[in-house]
Short mmCIF file of C-alpha atoms in Angstrom, two decimals:
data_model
loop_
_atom_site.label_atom_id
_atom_site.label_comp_id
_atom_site.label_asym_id
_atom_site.label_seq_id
_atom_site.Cartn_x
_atom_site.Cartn_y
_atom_site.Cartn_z
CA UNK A 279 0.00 0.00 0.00
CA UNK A 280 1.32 3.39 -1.07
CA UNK A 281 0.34 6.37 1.03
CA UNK A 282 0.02 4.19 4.16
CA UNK A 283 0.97 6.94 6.96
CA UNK A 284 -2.56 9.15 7.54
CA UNK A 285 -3.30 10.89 10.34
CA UNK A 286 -6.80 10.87 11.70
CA UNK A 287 -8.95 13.97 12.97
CA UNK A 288 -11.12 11.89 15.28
CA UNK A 289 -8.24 11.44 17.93
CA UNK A 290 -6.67 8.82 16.91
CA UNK A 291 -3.62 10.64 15.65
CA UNK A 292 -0.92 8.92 13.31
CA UNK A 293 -1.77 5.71 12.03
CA UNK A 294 -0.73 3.03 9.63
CA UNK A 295 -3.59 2.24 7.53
CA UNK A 296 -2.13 -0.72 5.96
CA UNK A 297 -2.20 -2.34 9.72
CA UNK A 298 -5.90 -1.17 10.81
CA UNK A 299 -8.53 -4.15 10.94
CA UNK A 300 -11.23 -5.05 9.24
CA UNK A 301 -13.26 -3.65 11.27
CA UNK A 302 -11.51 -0.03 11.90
CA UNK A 303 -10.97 0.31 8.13
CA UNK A 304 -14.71 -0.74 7.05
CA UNK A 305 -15.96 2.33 8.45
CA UNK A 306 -13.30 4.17 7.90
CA UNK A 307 -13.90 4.38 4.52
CA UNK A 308 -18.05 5.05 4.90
CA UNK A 309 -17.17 7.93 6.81
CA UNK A 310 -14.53 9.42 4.63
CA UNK A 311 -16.90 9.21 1.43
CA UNK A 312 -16.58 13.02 0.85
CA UNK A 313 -13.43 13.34 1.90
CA UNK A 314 -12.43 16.88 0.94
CA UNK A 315 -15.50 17.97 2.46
CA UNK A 316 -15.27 15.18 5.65
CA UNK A 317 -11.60 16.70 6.49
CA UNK A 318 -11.15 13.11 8.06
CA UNK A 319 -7.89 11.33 6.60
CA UNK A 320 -4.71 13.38 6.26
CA UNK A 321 -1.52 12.98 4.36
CA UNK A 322 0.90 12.14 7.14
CA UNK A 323 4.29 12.39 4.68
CA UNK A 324 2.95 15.53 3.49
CA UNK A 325 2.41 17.30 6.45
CA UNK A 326 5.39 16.10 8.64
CA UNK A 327 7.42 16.97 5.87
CA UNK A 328 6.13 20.22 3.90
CA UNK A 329 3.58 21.09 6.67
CA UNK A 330 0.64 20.87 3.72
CA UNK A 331 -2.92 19.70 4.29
CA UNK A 332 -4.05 16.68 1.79
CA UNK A 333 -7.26 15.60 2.26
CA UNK A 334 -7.06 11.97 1.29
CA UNK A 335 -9.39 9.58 -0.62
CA UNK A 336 -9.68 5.85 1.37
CA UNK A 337 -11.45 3.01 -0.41
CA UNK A 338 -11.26 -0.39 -1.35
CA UNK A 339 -10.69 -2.17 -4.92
CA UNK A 340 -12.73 -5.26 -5.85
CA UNK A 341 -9.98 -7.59 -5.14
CA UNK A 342 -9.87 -6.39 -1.78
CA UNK A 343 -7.02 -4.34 -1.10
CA UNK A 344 -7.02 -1.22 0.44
CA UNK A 345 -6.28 2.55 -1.40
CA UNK A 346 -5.34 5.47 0.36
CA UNK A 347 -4.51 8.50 -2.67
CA UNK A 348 -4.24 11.69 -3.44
CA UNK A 349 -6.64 13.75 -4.81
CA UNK A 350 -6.18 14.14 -8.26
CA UNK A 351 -3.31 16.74 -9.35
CA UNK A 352 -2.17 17.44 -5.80
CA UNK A 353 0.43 14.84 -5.66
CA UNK A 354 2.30 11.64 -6.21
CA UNK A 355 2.29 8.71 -3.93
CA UNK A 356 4.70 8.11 -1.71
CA UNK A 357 6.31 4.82 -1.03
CA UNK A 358 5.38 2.84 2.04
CA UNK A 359 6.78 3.52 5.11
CA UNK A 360 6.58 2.05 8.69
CA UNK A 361 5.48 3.79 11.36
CA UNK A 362 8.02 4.93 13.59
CA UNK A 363 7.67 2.70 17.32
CA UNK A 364 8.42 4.29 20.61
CA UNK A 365 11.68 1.62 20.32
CA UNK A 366 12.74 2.85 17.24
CA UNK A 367 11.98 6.66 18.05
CA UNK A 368 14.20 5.87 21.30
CA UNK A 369 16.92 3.98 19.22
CA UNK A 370 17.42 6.72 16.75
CA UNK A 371 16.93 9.72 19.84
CA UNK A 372 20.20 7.42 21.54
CA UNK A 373 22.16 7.34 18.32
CA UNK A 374 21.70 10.91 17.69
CA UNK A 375 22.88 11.66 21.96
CA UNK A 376 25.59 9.38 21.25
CA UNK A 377 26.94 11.39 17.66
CA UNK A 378 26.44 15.07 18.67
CA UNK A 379 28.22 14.32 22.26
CA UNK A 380 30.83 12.99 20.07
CA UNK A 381 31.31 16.01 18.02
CA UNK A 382 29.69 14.69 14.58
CA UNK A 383 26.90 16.15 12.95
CA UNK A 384 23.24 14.44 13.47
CA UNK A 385 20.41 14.89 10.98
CA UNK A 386 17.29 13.29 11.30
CA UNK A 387 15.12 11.80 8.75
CA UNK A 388 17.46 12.71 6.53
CA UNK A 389 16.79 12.83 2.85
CA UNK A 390 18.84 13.02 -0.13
CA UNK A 391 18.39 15.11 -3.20
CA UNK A 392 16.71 12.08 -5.07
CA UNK A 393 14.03 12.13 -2.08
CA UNK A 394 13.62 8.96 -2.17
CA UNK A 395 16.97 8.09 -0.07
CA UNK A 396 15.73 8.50 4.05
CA UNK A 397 18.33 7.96 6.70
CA UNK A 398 16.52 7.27 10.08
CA UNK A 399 20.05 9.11 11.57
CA UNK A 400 22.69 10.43 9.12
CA UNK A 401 25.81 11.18 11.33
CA UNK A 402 28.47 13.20 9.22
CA UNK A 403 32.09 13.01 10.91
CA UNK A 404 35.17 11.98 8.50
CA UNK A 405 32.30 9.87 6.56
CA UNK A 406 29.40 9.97 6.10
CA UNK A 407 27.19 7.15 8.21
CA UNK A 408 23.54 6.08 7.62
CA UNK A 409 21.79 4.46 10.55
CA UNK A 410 19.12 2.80 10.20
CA UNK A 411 16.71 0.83 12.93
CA UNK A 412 14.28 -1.94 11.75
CA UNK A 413 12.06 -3.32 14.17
CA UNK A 414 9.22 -4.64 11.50
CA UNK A 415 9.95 -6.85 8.43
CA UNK A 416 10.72 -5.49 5.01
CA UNK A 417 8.25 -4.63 2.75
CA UNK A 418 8.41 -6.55 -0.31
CA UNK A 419 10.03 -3.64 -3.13
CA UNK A 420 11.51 -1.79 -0.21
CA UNK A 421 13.69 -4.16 1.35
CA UNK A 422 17.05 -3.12 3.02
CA UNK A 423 19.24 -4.45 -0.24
CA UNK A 424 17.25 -2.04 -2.54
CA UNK A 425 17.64 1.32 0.23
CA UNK A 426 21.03 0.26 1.09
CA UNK A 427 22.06 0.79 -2.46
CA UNK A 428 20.01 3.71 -3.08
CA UNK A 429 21.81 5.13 -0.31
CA UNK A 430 25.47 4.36 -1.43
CA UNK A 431 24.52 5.70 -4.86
CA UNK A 432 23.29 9.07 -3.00
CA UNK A 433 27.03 9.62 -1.34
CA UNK A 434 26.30 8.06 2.03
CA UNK A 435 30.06 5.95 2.65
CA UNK A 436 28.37 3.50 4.48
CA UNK A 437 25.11 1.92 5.71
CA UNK A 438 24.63 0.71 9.15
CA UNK A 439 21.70 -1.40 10.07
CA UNK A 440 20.55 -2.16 13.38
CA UNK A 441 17.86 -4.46 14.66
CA UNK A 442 17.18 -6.39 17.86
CA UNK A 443 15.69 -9.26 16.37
CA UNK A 444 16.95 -12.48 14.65
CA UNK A 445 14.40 -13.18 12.29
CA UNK A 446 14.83 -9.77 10.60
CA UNK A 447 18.62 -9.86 10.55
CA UNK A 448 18.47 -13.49 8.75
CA UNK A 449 16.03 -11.75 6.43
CA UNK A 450 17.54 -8.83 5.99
CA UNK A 451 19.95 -10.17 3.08
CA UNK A 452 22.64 -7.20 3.62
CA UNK A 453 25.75 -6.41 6.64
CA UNK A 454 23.26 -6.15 9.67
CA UNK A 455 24.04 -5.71 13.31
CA UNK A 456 22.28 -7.22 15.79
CA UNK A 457 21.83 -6.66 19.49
CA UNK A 458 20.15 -7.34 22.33
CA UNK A 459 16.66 -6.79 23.16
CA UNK A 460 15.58 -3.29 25.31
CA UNK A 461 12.75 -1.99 26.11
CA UNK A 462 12.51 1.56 25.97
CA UNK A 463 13.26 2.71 29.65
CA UNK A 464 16.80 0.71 28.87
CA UNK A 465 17.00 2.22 25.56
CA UNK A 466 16.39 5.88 27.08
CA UNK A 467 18.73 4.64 29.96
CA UNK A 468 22.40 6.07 29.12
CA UNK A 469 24.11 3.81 31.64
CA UNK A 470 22.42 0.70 29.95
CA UNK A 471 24.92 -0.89 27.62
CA UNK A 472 23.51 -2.28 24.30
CA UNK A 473 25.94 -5.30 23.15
CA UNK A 474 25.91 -5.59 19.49
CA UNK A 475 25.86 -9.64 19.01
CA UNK A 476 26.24 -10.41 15.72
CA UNK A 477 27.10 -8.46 12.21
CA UNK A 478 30.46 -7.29 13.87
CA UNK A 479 33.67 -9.62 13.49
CA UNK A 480 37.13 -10.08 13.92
CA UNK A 481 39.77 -10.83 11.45
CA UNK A 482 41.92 -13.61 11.34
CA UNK A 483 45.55 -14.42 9.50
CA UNK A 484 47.05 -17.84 10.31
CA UNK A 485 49.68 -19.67 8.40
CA UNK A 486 48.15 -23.34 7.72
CA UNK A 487 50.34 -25.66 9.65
CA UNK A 488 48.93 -28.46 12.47
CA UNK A 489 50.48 -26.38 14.84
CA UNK A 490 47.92 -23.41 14.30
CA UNK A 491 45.45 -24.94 15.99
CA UNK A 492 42.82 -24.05 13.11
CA UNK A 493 41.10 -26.60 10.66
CA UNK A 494 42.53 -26.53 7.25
CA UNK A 495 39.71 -24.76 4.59
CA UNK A 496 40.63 -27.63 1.81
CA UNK A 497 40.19 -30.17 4.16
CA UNK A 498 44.21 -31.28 5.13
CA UNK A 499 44.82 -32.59 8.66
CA UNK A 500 48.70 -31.52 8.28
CA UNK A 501 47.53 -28.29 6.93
CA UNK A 502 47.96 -26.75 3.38
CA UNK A 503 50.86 -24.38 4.26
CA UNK A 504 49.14 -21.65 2.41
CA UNK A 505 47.76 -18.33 4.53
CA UNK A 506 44.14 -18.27 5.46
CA UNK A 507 42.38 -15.70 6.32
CA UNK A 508 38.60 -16.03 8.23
CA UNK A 509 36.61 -13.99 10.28
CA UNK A 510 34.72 -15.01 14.02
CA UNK A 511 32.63 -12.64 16.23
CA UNK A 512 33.78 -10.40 18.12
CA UNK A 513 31.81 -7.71 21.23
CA UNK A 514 31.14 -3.99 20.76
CA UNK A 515 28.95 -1.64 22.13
CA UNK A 516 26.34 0.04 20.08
CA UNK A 517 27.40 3.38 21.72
CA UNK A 518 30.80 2.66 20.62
CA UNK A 519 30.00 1.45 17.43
CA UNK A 520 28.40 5.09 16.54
CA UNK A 521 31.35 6.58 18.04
CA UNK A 522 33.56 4.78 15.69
CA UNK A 523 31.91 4.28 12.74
CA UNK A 524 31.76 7.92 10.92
CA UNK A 525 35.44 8.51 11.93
CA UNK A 526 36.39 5.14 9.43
CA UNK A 527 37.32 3.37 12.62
CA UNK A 528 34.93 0.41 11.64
CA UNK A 529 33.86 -0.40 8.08
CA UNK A 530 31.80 -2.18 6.29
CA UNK A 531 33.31 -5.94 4.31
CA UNK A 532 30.37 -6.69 1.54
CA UNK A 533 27.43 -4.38 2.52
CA UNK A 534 25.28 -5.54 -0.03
CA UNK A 535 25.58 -9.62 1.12
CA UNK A 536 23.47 -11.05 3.85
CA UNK A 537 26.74 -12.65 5.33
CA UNK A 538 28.47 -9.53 5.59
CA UNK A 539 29.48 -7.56 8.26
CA UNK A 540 31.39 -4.67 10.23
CA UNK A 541 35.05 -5.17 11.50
CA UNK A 542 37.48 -2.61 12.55
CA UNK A 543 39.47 -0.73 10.05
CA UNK A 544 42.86 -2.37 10.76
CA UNK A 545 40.81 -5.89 9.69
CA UNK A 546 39.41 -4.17 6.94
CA UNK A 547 42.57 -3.69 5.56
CA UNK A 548 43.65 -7.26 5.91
CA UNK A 549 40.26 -8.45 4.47
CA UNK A 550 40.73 -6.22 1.12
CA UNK A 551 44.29 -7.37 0.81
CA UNK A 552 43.36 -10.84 0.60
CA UNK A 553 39.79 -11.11 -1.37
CA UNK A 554 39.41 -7.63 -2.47
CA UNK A 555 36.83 -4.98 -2.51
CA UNK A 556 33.25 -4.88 -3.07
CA UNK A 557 30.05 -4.89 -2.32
CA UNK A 558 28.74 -8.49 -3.07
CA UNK A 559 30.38 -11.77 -2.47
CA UNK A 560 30.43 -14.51 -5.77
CA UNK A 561 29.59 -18.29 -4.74
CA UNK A 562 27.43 -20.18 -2.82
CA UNK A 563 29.06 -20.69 0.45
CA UNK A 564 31.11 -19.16 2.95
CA UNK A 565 34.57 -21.16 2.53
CA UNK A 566 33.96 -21.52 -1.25
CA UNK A 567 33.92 -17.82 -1.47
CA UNK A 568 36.60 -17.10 0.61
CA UNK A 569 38.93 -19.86 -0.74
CA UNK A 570 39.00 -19.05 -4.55
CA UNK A 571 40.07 -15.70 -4.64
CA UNK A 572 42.51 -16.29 -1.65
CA UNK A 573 45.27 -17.62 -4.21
CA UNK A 574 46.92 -15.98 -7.25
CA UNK A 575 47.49 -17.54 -10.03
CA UNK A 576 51.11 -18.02 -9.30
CA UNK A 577 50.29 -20.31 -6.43
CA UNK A 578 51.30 -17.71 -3.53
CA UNK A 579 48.65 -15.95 -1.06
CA UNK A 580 48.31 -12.32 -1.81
CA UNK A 581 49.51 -12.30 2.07
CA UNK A 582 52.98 -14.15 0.93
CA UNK A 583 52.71 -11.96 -2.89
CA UNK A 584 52.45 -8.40 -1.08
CA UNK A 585 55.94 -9.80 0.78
CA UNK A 586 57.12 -11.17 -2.74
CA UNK A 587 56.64 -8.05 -4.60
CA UNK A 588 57.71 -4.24 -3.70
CA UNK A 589 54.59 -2.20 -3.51
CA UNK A 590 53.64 0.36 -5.90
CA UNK A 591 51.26 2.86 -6.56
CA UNK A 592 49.31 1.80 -9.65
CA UNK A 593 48.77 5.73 -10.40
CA UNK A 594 52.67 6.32 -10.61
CA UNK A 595 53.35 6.05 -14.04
CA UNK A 596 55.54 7.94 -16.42
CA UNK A 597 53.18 9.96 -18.59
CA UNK A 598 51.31 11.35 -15.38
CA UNK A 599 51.58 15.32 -15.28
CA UNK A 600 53.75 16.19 -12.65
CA UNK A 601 50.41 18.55 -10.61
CA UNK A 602 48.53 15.22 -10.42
CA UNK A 603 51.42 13.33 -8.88
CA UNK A 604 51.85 16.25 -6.44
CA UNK A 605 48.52 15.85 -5.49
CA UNK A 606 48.68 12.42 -4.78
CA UNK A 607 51.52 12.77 -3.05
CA UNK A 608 49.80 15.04 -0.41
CA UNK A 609 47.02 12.91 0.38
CA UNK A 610 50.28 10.20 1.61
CA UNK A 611 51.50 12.92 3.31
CA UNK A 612 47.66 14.02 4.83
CA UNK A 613 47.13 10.09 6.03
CA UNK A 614 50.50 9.78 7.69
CA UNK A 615 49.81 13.00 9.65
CA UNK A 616 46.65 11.75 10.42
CA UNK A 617 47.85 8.23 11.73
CA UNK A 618 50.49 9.51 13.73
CA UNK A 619 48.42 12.09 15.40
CA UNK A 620 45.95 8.86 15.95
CA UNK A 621 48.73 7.08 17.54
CA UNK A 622 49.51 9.59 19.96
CA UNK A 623 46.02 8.94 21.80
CA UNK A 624 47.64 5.82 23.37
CA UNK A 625 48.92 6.89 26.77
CA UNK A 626 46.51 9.83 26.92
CA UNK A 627 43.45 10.64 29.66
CA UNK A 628 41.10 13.11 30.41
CA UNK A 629 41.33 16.67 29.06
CA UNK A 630 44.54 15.78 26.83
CA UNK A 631 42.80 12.79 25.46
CA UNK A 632 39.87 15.10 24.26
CA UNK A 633 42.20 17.80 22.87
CA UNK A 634 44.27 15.01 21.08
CA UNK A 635 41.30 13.43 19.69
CA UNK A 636 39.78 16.41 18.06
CA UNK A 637 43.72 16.97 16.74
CA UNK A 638 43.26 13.28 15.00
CA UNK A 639 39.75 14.24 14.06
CA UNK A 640 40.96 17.23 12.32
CA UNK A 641 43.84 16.02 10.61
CA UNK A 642 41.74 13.04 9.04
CA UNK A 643 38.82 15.12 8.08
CA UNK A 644 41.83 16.94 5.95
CA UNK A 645 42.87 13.66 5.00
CA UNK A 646 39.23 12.59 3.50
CA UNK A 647 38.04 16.08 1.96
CA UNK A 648 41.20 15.45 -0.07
CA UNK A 649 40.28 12.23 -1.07
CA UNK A 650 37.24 12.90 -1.88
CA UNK A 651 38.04 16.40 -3.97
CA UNK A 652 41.41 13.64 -6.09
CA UNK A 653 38.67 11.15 -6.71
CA UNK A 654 37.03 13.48 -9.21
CA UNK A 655 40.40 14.25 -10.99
CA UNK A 656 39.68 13.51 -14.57
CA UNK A 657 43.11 11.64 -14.66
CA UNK A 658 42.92 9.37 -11.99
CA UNK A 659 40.58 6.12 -13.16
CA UNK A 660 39.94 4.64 -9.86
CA UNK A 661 36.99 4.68 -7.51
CA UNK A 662 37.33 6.48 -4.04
CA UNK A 663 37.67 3.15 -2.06
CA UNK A 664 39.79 2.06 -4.40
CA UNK A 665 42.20 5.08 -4.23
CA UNK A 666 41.73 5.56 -0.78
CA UNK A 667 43.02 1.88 -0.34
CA UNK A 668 45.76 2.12 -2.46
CA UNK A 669 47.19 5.54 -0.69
CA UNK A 670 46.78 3.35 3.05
CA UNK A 671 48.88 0.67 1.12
CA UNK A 672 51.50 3.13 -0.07
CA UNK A 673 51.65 4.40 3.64
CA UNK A 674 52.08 1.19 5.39
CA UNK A 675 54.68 0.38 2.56
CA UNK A 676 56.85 3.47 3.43
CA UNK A 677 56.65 2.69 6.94
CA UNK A 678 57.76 -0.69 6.19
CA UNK A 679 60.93 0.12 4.52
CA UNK A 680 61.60 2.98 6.78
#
């Protein structure tokens, strides 16, 4: 049902009329014959967003489903859209508490220039964060696969969804965290910690020897001998999690797959080296997926090929104009400022941690405006994520020699 969010002028306020009985909906549309004249069922998405009065038409079609529209010429329908709960309204009121004490910018309801792209929270920091609750299944059309990439496609860097039930994360057929159950009071509660238990992971790197103590992906008791990499769970907070999240500290490994999931950016790094980048995963099953792209075709790990091989820069070549390469240059210079201005918040508490933090804060929003401004250099042919990988590599490649 399109149009689904009325409100009603006989008290009942904001309803869903795609979840009103029989019964309720029956008379419903008896009453609201005249509508215009009736002043009885309201536009919801029109007022809360424009503040416009739409008197809406309500009636059933033969086969039995139920119409809520527009008068003709005021306006187009808008998509459905679930009513927002008293746990959700608390989730996203939390998320936004959590963002703004942290010094990013919170913007609720946010919408894109398409308008069709809604972020239930959109925290800007370093990036540029979506969060979004679901507490009711997707609607068939408007599941989280089809917003999630409506959103990446409308310059959000990443997606985070967030539910506190099982059967929706299983269904939810993108990266989806999942935590504990709260009622509201805990939700509203600042002191109540909500664990995030599943959808966040930790990376592993073994070398594939009896001795590792892990079981061999091919199936070899002695071990292969090749490097492995696999991911397990691992514990954050959800309050941590925002705090993280638009600074790059956690990202995103396949967004778009239902077996993806968040890790910490170190891991991310690790993950990318070994199967690459992007946004869906190719085969059936975990290990099968993991296992064919984890050798090259010369027999090595990428793992044991990065050691092999002296890194480069695949933009460094000779017929590059020497302003381009200067460019580049500075955003290895802008990532190594910002990393070692991150690495002096080790021994730090109190009000020197707070004034080193927004030093790190500053020095990698430098470090991703740049990025983002190179990206749309007419000379350089890769992606952002792509380039922004490839300067990290250069960095920890320089560090390496040094």
């Amino acid at each position: 049902m399109h149009n689904n969010l009325i409100y009603l002028t006989d008290g009942r306020g904001k309803v869903d009329a795609s979840k009103l009985s029989d019964a309720e909906w029956a008379p419903l549309v008896v009453d609201n014959r005249d509508s215009v004249r009736r002043r009885l069922v309201k536009c919801a998405w029109c007022w809360d967003e424009d503040r416009v009065t739409h008197w809406m038409k309500t009636y059933s079609r033969n086969g039995g489903g139920r119409v809520v529209s527009h008068q003709p010429g005021e306006s187009a329908d808008h998509p459905y859209q679930a009513l927002e709960s008293d746990e959700h309204k608390a989730y996203c009121d939390r998320v936004e508490r959590v963002g703004v004490a942290e010094g990013y910018t919170a913007q609720r309801e946010s919408r894109a220039d398409d308008g069709r792209t809604r972020s239930d929270v959109l925290l800007v920091g370093a990036r540029y964060l979506s969060y979004e609750m679901q507490h009711s299944p997707f609607k068939p059309g408007y599941g989280a696969r089809e917003r999630t990439r409506r959103s990446l496609a409308a310059k959000r860097d990443a997606v985070a969804w967030h539910t506190d039930s099982s059967v929706i994360a299983d269904g939810a057929r993108v990266a989806m965290l999942r935590s504990n159950q709260a009622r509201r009071p805990q939700i509203e509660n600042p002191r109540y910690e909500i664990r995030i238990l599943g959808g966040y992971r930790r990376v592993l790197v073994w070398d594939c020897t009896s001795r590792e103590g892990h079981r061999c992906p091919l199936g070899r008791y002695a071990g292969c001998g090749a490097t492995h990499v696999d991911s397990q769970p691992s514990a954050i907070s959800l309050d941590d999690f925002i705090r993280q999240a638009p600074a790059g500290l956690v990202q995103p490994v396949w967004p778009l797959d239902r077996l993806g999931f968040w890790t910490t950016a170190k891991d991310y790094q690790i993950w990318v080296e070994h199967f690459g980048e992007g946004r869906r995963s190719n085969g059936s099953g975990a290990a099968g997926r993991w296992r064919h792209s984890e050798r090259q075709g010369n027999g090595h790990s990428r793992r044991t090929a990065a050691k092999n091989h002296a890194a480069v820069v695949p933009w460094q070549r000779d017929d590059e104009s020497q302003v381009l390469t200067d460019v580049l240059n500075g955003l290895i210079n802008l990532e190594r400022s910002a990393m070692e201005e991150f690495a002096k918040l080790a021994d730090l508490r109190g009000e020197a941690y707070d004034a080193q933090w927004k030093a790190w804060r500053t020095a990698a929003g430098a470090f991703q405006a740049a990025l983002t401004e190179c990206a749309t250099h007419g000379d350089v042919d890769m992606s952002r994520p792509e380039l922004e990988q490839a300067v990290k590599r250069a960095v920890r490649h320089s560090e390496t020699e040094g």
